[in-house]
mmCIF file with all atom_site columns, C-alpha atoms in Angstrom:
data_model
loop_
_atom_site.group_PDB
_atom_site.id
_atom_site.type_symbol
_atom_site.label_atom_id
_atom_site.label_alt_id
_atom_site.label_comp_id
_atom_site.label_asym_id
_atom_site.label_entity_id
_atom_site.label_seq_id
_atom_site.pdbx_PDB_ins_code
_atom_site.Cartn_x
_atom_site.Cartn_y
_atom_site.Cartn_z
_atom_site.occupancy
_atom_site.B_iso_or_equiv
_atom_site.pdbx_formal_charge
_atom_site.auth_seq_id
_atom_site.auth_comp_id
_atom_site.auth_asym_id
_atom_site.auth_atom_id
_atom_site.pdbx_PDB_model_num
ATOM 1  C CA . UNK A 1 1  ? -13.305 46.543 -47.180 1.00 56.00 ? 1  UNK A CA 1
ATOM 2  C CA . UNK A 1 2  ? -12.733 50.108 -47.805 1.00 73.00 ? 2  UNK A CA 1
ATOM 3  C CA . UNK A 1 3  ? -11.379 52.335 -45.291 1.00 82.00 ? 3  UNK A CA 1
ATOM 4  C CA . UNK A 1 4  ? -14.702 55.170 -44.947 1.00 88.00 ? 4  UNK A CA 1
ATOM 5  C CA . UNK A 1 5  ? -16.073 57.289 -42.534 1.00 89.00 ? 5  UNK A CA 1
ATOM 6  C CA . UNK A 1 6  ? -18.810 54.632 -41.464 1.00 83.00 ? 6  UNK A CA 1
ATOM 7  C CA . UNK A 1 7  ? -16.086 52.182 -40.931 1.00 86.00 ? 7  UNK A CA 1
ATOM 8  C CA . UNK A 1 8  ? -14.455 54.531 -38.616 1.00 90.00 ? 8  UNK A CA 1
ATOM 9  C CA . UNK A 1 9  ? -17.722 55.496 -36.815 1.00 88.00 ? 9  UNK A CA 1
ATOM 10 C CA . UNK A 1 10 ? -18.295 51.333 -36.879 1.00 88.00 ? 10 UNK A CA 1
ATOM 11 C CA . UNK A 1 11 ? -15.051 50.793 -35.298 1.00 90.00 ? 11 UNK A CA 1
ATOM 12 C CA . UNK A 1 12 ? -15.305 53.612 -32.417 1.00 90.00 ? 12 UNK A CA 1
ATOM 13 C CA . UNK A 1 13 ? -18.839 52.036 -31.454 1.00 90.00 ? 13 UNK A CA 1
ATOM 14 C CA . UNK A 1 14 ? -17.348 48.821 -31.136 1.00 90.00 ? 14 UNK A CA 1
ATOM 15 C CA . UNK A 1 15 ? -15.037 49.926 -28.812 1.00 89.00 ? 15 UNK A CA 1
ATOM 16 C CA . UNK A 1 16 ? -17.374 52.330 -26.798 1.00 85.00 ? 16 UNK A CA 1
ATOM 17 C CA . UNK A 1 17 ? -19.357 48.876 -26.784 1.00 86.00 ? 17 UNK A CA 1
ATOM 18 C CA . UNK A 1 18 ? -16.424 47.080 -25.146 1.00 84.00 ? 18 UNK A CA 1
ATOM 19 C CA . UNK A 1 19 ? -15.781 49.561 -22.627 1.00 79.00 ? 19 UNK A CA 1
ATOM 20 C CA . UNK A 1 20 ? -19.686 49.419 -21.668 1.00 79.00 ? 20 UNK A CA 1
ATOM 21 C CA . UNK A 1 21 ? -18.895 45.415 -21.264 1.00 78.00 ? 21 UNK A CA 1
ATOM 22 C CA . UNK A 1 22 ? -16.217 45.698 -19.387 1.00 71.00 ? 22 UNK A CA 1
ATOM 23 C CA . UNK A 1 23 ? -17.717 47.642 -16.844 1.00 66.00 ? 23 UNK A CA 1
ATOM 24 C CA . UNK A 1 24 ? -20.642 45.149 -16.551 1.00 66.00 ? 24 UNK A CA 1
ATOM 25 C CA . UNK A 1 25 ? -18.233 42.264 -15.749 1.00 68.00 ? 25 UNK A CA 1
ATOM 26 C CA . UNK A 1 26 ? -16.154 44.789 -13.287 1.00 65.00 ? 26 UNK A CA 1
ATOM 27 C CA . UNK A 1 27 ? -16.685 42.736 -10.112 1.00 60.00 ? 27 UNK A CA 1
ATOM 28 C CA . UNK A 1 28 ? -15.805 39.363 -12.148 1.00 66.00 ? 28 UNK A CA 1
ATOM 29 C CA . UNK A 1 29 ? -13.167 40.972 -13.542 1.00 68.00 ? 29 UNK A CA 1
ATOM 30 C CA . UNK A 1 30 ? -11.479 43.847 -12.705 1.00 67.00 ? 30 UNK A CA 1
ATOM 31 C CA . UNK A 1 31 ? -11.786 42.935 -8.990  1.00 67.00 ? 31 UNK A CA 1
ATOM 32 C CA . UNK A 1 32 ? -9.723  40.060 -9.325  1.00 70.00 ? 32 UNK A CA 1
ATOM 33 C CA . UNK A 1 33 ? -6.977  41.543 -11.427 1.00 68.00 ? 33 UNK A CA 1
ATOM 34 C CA . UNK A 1 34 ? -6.925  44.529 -8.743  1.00 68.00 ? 34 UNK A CA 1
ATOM 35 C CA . UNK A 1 35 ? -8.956  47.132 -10.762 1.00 65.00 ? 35 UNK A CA 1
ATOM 36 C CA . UNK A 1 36 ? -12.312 47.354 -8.676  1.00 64.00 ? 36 UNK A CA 1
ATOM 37 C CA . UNK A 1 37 ? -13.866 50.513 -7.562  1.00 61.00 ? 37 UNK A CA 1
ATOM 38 C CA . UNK A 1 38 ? -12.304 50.618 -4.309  1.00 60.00 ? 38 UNK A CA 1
ATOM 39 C CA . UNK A 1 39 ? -8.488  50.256 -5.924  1.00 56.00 ? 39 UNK A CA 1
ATOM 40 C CA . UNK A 1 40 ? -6.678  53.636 -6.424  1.00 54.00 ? 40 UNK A CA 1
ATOM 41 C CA . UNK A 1 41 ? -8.469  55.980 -3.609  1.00 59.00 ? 41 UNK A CA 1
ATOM 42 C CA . UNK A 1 42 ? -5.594  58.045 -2.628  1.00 61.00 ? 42 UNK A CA 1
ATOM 43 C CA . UNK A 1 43 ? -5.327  61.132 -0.026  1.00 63.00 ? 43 UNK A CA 1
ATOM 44 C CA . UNK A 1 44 ? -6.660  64.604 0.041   1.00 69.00 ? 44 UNK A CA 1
ATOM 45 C CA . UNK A 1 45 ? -5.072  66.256 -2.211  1.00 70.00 ? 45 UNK A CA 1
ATOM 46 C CA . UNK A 1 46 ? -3.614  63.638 -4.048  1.00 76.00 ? 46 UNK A CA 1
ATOM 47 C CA . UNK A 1 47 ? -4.033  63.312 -7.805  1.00 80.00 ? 47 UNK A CA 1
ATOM 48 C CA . UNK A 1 48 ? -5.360  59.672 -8.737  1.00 76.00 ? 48 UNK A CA 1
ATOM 49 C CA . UNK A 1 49 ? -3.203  57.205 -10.422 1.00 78.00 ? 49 UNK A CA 1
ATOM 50 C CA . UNK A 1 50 ? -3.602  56.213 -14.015 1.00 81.00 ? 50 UNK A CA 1
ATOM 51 C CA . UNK A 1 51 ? -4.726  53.582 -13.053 1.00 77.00 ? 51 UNK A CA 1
ATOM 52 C CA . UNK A 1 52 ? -7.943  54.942 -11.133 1.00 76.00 ? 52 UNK A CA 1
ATOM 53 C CA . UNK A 1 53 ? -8.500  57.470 -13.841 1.00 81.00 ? 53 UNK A CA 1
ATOM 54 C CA . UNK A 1 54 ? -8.756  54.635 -16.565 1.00 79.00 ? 54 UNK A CA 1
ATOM 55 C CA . UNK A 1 55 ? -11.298 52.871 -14.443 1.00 77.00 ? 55 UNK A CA 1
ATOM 56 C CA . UNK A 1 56 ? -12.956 56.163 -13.745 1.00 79.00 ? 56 UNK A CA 1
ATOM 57 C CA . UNK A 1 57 ? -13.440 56.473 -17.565 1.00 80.00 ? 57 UNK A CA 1
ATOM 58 C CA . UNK A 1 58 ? -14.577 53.530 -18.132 1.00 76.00 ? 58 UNK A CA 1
ATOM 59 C CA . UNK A 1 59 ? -17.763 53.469 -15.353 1.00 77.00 ? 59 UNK A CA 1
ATOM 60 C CA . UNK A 1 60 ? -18.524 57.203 -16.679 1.00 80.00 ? 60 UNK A CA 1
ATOM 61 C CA . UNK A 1 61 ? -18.420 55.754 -20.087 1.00 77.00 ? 61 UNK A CA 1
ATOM 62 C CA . UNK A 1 62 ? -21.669 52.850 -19.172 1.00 76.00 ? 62 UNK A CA 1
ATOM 63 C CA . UNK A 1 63 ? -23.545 55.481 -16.655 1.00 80.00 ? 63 UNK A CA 1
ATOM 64 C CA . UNK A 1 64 ? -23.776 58.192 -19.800 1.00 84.00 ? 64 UNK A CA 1
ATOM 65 C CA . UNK A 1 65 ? -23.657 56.009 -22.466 1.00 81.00 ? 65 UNK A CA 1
ATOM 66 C CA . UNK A 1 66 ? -26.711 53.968 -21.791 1.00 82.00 ? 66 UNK A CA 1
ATOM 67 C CA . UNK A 1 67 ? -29.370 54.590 -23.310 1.00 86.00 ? 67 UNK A CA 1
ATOM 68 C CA . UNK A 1 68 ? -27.435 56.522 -25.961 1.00 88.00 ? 68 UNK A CA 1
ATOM 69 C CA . UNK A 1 69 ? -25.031 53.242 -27.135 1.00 88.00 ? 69 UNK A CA 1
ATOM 70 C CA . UNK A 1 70 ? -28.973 51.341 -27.631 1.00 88.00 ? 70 UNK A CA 1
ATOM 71 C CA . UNK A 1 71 ? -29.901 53.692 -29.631 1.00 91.00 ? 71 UNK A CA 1
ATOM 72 C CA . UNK A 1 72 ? -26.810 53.829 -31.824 1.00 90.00 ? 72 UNK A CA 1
ATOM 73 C CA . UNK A 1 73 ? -26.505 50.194 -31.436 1.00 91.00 ? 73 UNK A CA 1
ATOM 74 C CA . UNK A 1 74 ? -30.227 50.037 -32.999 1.00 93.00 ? 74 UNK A CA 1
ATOM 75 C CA . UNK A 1 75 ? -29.788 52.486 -35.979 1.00 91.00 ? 75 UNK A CA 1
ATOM 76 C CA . UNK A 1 76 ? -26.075 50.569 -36.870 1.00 89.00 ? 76 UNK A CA 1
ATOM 77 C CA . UNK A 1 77 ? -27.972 47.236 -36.825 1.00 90.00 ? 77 UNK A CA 1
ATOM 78 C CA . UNK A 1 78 ? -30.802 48.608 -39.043 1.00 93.00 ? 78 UNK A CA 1
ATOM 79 C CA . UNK A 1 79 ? -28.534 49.700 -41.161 1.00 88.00 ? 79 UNK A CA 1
ATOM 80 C CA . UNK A 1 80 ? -26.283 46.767 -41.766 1.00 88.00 ? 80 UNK A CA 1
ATOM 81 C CA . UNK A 1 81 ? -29.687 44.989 -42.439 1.00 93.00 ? 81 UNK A CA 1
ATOM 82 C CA . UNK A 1 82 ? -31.301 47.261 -44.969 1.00 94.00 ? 82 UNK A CA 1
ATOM 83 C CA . UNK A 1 83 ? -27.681 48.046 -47.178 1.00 88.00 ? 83 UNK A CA 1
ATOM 84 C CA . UNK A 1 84 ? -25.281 45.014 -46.315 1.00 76.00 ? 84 UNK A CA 1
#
């Protein structure tokens, strides 16, 4: 497989779709390894650990991504259909 600019595009929305999953199994998941929602809420004033801002970007990444990663998702799997 050549290295093109679909592949690259192919690759990112793979792992914009994996980020989308992992916030859907956050409570089975993250929770237990410490991650959840609640982990990482420091004081006023305070700048959050890494570890709060990765989770951070990953539940902003499923609430805006939605309906956009169907759509995407849709054309991608057209498209592997019609050319291969």
């Amino acid at each position: 497989m050549a290295f093109t600019l679909y592949s690259l595009l192919q690759a990112a929305l793979l792992f914009v779709n994996a980020m989308a999953w992992v916030t859907f199994f956050n409570v089975a998941f993250c929770d237990a390894v410490g991650w959840g929602s609640d982990q990482g809420i420091g004081g006023f004033g305070e700048e959050p650990g890494i570890k709060a801002q990765l989770m951070n970007l990953i539940r902003s990444v499923r609430t805006v991504m939605r309906v956009p990663l169907i759509a995407v998702n849709s054309v991608t799997i057209v498209l592997l259909l019609l050319f291969g």
